[in-house]
CSV table of N, CA, C and O and ligand atoms in Angstrom, one decimal:
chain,number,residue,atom,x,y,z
J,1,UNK,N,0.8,-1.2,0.0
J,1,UNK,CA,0.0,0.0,0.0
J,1,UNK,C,0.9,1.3,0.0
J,1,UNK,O,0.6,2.1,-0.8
J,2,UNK,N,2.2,1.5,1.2
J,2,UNK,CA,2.3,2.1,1.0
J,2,UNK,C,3.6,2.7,0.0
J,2,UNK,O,4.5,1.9,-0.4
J,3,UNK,N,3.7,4.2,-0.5
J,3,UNK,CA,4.4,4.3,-1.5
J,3,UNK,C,5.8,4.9,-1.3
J,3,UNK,O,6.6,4.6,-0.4
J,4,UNK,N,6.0,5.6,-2.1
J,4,UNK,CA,7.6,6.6,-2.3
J,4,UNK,C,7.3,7.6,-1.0
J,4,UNK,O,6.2,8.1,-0.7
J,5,UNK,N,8.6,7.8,-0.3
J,5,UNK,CA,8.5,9.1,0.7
J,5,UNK,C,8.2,10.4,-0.4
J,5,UNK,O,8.8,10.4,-1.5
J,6,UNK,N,7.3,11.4,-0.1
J,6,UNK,CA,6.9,11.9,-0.8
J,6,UNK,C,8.1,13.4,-0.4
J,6,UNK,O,8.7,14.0,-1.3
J,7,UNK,N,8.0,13.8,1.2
J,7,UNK,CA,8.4,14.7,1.6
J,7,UNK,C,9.1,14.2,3.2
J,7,UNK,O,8.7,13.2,3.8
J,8,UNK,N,9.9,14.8,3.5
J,8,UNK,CA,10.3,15.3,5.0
J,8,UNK,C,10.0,16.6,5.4
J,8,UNK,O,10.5,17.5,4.8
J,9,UNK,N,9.2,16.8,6.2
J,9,UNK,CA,8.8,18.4,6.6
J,9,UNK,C,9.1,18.7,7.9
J,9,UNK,O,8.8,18.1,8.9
J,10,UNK,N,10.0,20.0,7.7
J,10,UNK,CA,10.8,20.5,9.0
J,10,UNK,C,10.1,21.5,9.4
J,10,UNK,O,9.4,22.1,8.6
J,11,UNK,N,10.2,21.9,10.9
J,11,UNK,CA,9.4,22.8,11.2
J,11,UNK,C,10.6,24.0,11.6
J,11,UNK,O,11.3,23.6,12.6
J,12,UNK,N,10.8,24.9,11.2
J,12,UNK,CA,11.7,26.2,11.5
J,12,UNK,C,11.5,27.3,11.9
J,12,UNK,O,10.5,27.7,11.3
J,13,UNK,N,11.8,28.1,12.7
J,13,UNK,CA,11.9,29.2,13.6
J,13,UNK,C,11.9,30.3,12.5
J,13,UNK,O,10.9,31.1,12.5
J,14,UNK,N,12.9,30.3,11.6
J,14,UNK,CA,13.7,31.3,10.4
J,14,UNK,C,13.5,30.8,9.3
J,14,UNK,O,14.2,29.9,9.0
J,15,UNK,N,13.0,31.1,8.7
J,15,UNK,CA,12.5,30.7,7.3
J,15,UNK,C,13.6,30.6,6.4
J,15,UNK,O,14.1,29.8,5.7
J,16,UNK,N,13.9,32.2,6.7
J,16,UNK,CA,15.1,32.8,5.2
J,16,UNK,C,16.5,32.0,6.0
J,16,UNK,O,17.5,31.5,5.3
J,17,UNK,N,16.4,31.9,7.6
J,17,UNK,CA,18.4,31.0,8.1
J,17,UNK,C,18.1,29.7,7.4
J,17,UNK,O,18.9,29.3,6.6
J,18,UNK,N,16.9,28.8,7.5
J,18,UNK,CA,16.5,27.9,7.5
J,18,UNK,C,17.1,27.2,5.9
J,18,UNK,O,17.9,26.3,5.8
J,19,UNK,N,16.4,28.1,4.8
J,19,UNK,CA,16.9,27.9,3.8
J,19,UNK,C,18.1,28.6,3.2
J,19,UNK,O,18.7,28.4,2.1
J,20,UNK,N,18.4,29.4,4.0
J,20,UNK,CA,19.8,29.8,3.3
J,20,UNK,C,21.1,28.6,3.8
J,20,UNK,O,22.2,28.7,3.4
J,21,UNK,N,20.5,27.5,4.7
J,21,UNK,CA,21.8,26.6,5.5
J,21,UNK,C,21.5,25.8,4.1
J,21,UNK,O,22.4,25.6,3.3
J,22,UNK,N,20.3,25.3,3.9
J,22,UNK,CA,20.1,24.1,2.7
J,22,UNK,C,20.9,24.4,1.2
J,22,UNK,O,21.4,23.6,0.4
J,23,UNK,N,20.9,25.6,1.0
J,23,UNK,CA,21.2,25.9,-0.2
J,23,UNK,C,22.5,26.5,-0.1
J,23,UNK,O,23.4,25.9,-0.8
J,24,UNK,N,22.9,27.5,0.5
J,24,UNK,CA,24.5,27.8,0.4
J,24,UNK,C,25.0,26.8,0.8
J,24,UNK,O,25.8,26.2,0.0
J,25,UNK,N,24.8,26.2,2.1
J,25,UNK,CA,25.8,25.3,3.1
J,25,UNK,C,25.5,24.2,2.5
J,25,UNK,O,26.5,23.6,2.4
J,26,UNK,N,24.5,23.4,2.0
J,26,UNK,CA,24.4,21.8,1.1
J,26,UNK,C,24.4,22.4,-0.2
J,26,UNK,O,24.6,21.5,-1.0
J,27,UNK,N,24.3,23.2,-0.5
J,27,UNK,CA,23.9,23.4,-2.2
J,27,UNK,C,22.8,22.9,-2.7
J,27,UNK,O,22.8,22.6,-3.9
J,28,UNK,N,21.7,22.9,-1.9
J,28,UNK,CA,20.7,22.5,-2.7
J,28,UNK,C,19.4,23.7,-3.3
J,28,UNK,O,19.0,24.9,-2.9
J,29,UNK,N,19.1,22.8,-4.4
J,29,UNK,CA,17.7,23.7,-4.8
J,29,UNK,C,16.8,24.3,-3.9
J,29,UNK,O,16.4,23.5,-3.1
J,30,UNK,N,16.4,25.3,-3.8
J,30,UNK,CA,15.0,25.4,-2.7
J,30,UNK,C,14.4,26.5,-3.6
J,30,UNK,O,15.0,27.1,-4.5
J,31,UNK,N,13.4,26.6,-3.2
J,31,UNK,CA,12.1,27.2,-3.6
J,31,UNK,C,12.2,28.8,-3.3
J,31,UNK,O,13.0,29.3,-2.5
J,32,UNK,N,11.3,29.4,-3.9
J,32,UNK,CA,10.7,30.6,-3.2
J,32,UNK,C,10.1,30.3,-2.1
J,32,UNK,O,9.7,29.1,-2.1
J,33,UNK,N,9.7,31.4,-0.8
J,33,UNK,CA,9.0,30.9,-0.1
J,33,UNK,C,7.3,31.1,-0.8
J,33,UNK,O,6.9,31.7,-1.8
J,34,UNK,N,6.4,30.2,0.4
J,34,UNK,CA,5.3,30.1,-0.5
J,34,UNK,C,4.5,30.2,0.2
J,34,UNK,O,4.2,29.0,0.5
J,35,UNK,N,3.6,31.0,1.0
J,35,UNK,CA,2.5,31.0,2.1
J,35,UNK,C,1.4,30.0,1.9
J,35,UNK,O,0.8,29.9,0.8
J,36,UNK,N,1.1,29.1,2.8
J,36,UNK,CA,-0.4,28.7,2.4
J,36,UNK,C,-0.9,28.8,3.7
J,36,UNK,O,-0.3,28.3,4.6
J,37,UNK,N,-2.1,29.7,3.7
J,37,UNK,CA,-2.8,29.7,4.8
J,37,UNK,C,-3.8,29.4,5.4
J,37,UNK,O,-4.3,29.8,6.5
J,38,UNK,N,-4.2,28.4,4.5
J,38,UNK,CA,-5.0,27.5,4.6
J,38,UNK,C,-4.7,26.1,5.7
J,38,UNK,O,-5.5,25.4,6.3
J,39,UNK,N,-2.6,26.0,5.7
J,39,UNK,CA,-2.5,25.2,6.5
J,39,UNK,C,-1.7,26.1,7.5
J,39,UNK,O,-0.8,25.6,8.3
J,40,UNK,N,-2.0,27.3,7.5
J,40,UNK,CA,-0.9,27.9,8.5
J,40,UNK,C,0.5,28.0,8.7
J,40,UNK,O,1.3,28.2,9.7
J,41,UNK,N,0.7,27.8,7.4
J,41,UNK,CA,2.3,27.4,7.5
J,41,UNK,C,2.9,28.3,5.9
J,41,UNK,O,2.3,28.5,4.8
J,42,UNK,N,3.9,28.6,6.3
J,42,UNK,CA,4.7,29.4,5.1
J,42,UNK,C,5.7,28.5,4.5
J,42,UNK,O,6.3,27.9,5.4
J,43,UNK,N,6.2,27.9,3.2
J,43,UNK,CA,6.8,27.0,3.2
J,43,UNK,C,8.3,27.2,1.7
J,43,UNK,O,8.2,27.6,0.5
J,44,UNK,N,9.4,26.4,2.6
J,44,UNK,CA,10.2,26.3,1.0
J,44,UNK,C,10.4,25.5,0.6
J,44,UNK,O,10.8,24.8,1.5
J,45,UNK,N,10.5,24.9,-0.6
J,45,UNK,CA,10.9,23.1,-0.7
J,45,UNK,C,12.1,23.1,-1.2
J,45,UNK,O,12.7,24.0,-1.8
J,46,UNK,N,12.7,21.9,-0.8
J,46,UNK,CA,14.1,21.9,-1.3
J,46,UNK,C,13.8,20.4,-1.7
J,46,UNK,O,13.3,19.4,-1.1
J,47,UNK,N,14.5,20.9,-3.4
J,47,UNK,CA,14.5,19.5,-4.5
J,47,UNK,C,15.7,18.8,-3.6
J,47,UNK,O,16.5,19.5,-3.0
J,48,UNK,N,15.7,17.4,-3.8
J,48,UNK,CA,16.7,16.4,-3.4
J,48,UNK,C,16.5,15.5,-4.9
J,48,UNK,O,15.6,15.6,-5.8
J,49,UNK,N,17.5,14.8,-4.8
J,49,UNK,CA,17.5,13.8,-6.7
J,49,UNK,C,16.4,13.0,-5.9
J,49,UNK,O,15.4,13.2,-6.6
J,50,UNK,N,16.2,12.3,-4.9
J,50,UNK,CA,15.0,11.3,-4.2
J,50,UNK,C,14.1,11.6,-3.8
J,50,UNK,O,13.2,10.7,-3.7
J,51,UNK,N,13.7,12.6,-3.3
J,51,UNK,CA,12.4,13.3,-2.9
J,51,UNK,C,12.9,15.2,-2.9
J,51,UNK,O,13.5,16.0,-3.5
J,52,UNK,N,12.0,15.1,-1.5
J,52,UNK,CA,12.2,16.7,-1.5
J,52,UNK,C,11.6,17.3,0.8
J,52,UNK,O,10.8,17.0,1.6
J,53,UNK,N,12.5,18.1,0.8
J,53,UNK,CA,12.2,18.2,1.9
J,53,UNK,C,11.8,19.9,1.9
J,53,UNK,O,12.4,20.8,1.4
J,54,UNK,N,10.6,19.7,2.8
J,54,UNK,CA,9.5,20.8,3.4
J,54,UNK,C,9.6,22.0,4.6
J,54,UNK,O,8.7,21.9,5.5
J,55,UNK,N,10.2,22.8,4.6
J,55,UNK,CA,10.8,23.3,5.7
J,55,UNK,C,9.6,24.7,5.8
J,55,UNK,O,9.4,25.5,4.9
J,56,UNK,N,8.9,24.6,7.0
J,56,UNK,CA,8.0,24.9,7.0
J,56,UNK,C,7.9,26.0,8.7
J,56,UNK,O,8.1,25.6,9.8
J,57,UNK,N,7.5,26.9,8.2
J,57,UNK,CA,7.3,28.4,9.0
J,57,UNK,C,5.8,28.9,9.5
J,57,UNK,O,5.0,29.4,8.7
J,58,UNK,N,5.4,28.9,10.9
J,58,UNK,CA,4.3,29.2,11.0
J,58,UNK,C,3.7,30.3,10.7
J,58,UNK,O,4.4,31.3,11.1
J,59,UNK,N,2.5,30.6,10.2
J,59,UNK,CA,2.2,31.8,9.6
J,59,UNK,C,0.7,31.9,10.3
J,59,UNK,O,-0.1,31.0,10.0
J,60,UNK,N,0.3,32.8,11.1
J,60,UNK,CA,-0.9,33.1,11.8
J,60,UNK,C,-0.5,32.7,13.1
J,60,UNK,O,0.7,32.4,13.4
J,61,UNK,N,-1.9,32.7,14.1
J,61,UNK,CA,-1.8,32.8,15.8
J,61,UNK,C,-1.6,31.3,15.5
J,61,UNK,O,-0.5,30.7,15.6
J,62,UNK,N,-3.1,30.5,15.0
J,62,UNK,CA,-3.5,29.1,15.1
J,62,UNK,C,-2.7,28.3,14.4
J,62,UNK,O,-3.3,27.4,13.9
J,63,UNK,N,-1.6,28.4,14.2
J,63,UNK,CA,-0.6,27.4,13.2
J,63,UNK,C,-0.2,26.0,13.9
J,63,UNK,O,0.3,26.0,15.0
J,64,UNK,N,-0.5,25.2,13.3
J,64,UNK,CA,-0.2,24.2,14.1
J,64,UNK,C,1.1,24.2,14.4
J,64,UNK,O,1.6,23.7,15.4
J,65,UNK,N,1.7,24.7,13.5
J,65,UNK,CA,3.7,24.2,13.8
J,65,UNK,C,4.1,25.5,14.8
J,65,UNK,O,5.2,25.4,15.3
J,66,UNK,N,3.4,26.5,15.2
J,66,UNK,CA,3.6,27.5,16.0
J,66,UNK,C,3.5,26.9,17.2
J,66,UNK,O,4.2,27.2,18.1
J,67,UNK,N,2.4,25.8,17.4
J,67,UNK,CA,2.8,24.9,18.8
J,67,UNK,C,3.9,24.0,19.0
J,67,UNK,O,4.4,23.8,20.1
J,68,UNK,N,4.4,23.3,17.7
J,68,UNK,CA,5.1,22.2,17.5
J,68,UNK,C,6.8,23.0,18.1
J,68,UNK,O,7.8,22.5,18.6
J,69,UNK,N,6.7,24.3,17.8
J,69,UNK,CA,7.9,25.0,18.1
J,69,UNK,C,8.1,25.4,19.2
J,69,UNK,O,9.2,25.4,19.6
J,70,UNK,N,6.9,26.1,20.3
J,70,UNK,CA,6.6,26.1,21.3
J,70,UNK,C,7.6,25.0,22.1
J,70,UNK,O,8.3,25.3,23.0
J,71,UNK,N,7.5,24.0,21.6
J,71,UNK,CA,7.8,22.6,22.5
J,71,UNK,C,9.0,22.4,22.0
J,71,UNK,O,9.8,21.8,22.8
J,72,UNK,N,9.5,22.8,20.5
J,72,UNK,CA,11.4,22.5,19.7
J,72,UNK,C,11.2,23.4,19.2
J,72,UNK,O,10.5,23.6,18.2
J,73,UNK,N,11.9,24.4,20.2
J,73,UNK,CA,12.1,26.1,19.7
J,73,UNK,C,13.6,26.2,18.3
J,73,UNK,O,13.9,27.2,17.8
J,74,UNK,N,14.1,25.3,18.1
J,74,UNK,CA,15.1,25.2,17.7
J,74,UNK,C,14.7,24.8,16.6
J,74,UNK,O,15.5,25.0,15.7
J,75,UNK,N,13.4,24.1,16.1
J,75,UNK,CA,12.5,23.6,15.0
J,75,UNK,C,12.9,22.0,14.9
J,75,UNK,O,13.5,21.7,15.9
J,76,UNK,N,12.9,21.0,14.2
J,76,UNK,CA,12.8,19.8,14.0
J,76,UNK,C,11.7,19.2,13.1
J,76,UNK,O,10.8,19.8,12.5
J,77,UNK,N,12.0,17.9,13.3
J,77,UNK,CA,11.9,17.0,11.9
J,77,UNK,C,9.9,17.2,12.6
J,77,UNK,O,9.7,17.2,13.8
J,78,UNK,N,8.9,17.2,11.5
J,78,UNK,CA,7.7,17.9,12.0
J,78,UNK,C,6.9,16.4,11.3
J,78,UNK,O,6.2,15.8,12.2
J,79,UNK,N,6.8,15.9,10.3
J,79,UNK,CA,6.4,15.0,9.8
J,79,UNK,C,7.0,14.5,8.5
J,79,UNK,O,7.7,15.3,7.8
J,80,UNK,N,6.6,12.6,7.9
J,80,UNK,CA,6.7,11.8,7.0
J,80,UNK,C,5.5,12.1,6.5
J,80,UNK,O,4.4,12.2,7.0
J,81,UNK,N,5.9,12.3,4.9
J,81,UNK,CA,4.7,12.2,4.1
J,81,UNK,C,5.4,10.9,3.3
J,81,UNK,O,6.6,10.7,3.0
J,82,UNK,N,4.0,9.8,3.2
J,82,UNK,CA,4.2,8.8,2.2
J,82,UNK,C,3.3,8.9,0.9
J,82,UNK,O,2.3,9.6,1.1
J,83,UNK,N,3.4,8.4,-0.3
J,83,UNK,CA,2.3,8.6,-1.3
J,83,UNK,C,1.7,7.2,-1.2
J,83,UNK,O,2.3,6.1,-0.9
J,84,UNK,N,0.3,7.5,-1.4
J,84,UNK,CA,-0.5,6.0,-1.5
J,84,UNK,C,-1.7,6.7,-3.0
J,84,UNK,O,-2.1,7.8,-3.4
J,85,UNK,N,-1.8,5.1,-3.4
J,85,UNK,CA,-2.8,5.7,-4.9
J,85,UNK,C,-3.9,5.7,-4.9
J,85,UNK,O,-4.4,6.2,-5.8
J,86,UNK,N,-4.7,5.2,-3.9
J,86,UNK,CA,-5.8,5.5,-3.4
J,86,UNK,C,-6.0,6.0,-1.9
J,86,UNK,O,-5.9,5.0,-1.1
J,87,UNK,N,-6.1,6.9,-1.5
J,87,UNK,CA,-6.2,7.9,-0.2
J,87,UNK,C,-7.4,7.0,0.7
J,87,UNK,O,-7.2,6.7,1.8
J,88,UNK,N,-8.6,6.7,0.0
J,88,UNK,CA,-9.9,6.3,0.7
J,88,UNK,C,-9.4,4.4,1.2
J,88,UNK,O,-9.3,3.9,2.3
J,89,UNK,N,-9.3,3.9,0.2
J,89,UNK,CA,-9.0,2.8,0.6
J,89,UNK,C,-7.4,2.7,1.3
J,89,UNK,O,-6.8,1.6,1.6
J,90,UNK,N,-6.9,3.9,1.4
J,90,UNK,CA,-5.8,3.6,2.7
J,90,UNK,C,-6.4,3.5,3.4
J,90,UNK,O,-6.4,2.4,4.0
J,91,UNK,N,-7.6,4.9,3.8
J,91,UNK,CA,-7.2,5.5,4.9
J,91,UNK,C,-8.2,4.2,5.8
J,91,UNK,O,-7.8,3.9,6.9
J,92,UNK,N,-9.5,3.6,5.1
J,92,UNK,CA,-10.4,2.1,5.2
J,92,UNK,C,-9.3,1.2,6.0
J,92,UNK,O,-9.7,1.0,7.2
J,93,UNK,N,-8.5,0.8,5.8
J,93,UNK,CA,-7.4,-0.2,5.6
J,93,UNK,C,-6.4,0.3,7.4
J,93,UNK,O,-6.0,-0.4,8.2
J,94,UNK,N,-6.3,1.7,7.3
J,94,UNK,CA,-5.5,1.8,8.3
J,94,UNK,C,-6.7,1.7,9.9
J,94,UNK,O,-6.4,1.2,11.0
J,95,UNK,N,-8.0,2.4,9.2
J,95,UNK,CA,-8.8,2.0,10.6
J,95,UNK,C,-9.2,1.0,10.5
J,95,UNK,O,-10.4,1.0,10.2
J,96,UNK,N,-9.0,0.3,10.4
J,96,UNK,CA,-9.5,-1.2,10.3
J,96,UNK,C,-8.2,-1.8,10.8
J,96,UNK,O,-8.2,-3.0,11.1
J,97,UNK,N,-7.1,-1.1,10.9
J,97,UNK,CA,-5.8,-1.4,11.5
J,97,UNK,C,-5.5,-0.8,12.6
J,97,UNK,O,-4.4,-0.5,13.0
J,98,UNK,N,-7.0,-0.3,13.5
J,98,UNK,CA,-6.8,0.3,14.8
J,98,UNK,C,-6.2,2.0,14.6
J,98,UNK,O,-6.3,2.7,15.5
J,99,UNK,N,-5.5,2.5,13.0
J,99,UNK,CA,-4.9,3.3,13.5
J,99,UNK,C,-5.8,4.5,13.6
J,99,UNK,O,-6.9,4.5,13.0
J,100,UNK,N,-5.4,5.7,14.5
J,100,UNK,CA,-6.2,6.9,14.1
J,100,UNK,C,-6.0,7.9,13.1
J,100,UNK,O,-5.0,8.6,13.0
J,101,UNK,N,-7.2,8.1,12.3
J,101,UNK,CA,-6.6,9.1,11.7
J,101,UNK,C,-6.9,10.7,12.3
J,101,UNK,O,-8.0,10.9,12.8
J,102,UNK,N,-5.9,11.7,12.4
J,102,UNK,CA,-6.7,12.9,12.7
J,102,UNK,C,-7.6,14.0,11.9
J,102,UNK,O,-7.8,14.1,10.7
J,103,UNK,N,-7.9,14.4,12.4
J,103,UNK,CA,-9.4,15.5,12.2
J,103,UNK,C,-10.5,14.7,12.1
J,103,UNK,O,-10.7,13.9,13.0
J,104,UNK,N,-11.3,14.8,11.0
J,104,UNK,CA,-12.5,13.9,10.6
J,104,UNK,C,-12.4,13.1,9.9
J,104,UNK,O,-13.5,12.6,9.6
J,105,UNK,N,-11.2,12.3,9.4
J,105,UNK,CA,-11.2,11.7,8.4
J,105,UNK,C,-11.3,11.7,7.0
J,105,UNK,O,-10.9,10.9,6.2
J,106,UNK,N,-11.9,13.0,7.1
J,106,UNK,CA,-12.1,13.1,5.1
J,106,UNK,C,-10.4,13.2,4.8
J,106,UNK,O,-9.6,13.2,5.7
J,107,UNK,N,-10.0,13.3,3.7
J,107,UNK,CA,-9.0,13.8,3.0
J,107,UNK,C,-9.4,15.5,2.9
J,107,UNK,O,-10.5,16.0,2.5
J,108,UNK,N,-7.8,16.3,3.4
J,108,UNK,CA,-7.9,17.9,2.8
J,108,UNK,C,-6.8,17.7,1.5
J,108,UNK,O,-6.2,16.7,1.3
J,109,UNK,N,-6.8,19.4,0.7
J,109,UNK,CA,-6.2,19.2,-0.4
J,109,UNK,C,-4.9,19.7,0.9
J,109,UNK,O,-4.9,20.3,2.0
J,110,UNK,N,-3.7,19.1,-0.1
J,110,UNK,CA,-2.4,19.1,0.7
J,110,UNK,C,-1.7,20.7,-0.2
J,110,UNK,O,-2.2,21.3,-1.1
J,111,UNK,N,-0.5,20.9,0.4
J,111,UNK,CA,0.4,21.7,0.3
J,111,UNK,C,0.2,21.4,-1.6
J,111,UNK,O,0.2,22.4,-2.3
J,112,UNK,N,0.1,20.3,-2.0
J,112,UNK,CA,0.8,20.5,-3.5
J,112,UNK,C,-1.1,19.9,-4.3
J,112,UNK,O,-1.4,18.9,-5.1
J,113,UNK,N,-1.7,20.5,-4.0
J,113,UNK,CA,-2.8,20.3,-4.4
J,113,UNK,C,-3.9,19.1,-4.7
J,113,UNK,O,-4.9,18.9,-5.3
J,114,UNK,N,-2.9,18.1,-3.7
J,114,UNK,CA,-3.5,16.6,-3.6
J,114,UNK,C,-4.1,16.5,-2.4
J,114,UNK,O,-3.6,17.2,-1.5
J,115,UNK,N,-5.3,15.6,-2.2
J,115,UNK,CA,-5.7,15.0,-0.9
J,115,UNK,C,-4.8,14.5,0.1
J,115,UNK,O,-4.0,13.5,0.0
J,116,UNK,N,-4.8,15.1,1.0
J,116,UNK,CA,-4.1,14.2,2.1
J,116,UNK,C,-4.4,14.2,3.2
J,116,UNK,O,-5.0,15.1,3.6
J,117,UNK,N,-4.1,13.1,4.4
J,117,UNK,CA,-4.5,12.8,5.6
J,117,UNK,C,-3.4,12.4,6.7
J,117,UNK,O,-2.6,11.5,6.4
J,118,UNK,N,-3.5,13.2,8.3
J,118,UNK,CA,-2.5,12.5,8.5
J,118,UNK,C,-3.3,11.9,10.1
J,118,UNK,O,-4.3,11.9,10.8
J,119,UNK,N,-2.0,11.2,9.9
J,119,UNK,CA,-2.5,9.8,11.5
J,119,UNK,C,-1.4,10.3,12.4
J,119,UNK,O,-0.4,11.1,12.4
J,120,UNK,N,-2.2,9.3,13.5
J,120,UNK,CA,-1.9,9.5,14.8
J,120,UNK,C,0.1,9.5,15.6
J,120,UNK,O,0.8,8.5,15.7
J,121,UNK,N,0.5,10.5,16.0
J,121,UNK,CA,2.2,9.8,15.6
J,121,UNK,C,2.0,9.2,16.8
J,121,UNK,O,3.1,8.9,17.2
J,122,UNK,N,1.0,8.7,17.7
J,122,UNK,CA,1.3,7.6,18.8
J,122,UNK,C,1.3,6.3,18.3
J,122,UNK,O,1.8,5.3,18.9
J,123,UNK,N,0.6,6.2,16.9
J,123,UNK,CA,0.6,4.6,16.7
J,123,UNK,C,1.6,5.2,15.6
J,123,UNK,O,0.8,5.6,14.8
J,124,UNK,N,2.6,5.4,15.2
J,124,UNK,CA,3.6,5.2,14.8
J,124,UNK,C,4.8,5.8,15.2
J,124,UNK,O,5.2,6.9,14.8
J,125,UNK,N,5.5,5.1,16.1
J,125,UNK,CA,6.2,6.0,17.2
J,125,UNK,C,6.7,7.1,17.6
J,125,UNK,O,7.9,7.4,17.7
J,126,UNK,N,5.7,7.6,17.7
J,126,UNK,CA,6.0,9.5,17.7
J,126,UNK,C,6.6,10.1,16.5
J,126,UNK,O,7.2,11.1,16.5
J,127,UNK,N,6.1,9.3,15.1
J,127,UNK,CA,6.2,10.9,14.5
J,127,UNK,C,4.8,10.7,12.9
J,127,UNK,O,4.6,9.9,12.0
J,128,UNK,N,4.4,11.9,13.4
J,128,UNK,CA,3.0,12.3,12.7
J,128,UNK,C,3.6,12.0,11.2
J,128,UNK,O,4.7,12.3,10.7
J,129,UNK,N,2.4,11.1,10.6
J,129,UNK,CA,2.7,10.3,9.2
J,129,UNK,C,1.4,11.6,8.3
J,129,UNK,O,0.4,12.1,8.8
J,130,UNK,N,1.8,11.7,7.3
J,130,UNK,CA,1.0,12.5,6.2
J,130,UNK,C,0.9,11.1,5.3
J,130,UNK,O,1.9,10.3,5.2
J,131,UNK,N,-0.3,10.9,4.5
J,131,UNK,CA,-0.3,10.5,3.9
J,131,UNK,C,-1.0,11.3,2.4
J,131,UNK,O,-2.1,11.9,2.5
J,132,UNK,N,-0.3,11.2,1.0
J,132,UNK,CA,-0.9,11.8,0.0
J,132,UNK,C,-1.2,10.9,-1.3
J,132,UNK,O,-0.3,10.1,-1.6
J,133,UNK,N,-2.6,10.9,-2.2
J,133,UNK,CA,-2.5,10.7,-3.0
J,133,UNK,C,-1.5,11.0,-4.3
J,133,UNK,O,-1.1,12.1,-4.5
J,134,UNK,N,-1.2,10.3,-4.9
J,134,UNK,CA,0.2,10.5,-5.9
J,134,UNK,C,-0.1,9.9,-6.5
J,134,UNK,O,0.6,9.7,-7.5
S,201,LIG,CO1,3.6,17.6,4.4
């Protein structure tokens, strides 16, 4: 079921130190930054040749990663996104596998305009799983 890591999403304090270490100090690609406020979070992506990692800045009071930082003021690894090709029959499959998913269960559209859903990081040892159609 499940697919390609889709993303690593970091949660950072500094948006512009954040990505200026990825790109001068690794040399990698990264993005303009990109507000979405829909999930509360301001975001840069940095291309990798194997995936791509999400380094992500809270934007508003209610951000979720404005709590997450609260608690790693220093920012850290925030969530695993995996791709699955059907979202509904994951998400069937994982409660039926005890796991939880959070909010209501529906699928929202994600950061890159796909459905996505994330579960509980207690049933997968402490760290919150995204899951995205791909
Ligand atoms: Co994500």
């Amino acid at each position: 079921m499940i697919g390609r890591l889709n993303h690593v999403a970091v949660a950072v304090p500094d948006l512009e130190t954040a990505a200026a270490a990825y790109r001068d100090a690794l040399g990698a690609r990264v993005s303009e930054p990109k507000a979405e406020p829909g999930h509360g979070v301001t975001v840069v992506f940095v291309d990798l040749p194997n995936s791509r990692i999400e380094l992500l800045e809270p934007l508003g009071d209610d951000s979720p990663v404005a709590d997450f930082l609260r608690r790693h003021p220093a920012g850290g690894m925030h969530h695993l996104c995996y791709q699955v090709n059907d979202i509904l029959a994951a998400r069937d499959r994982l409660k039926a596998k005890g796991i939880r998913v959070l909010g209501d269960g529906e699928p929202k559209t994600g950061a890159h305009g796909k459905p996505v859903l994330f579960l509980h990081p207690k049933d997968f040892s402490g760290t919150l799983i995204e899951l995205e159609e791909a």
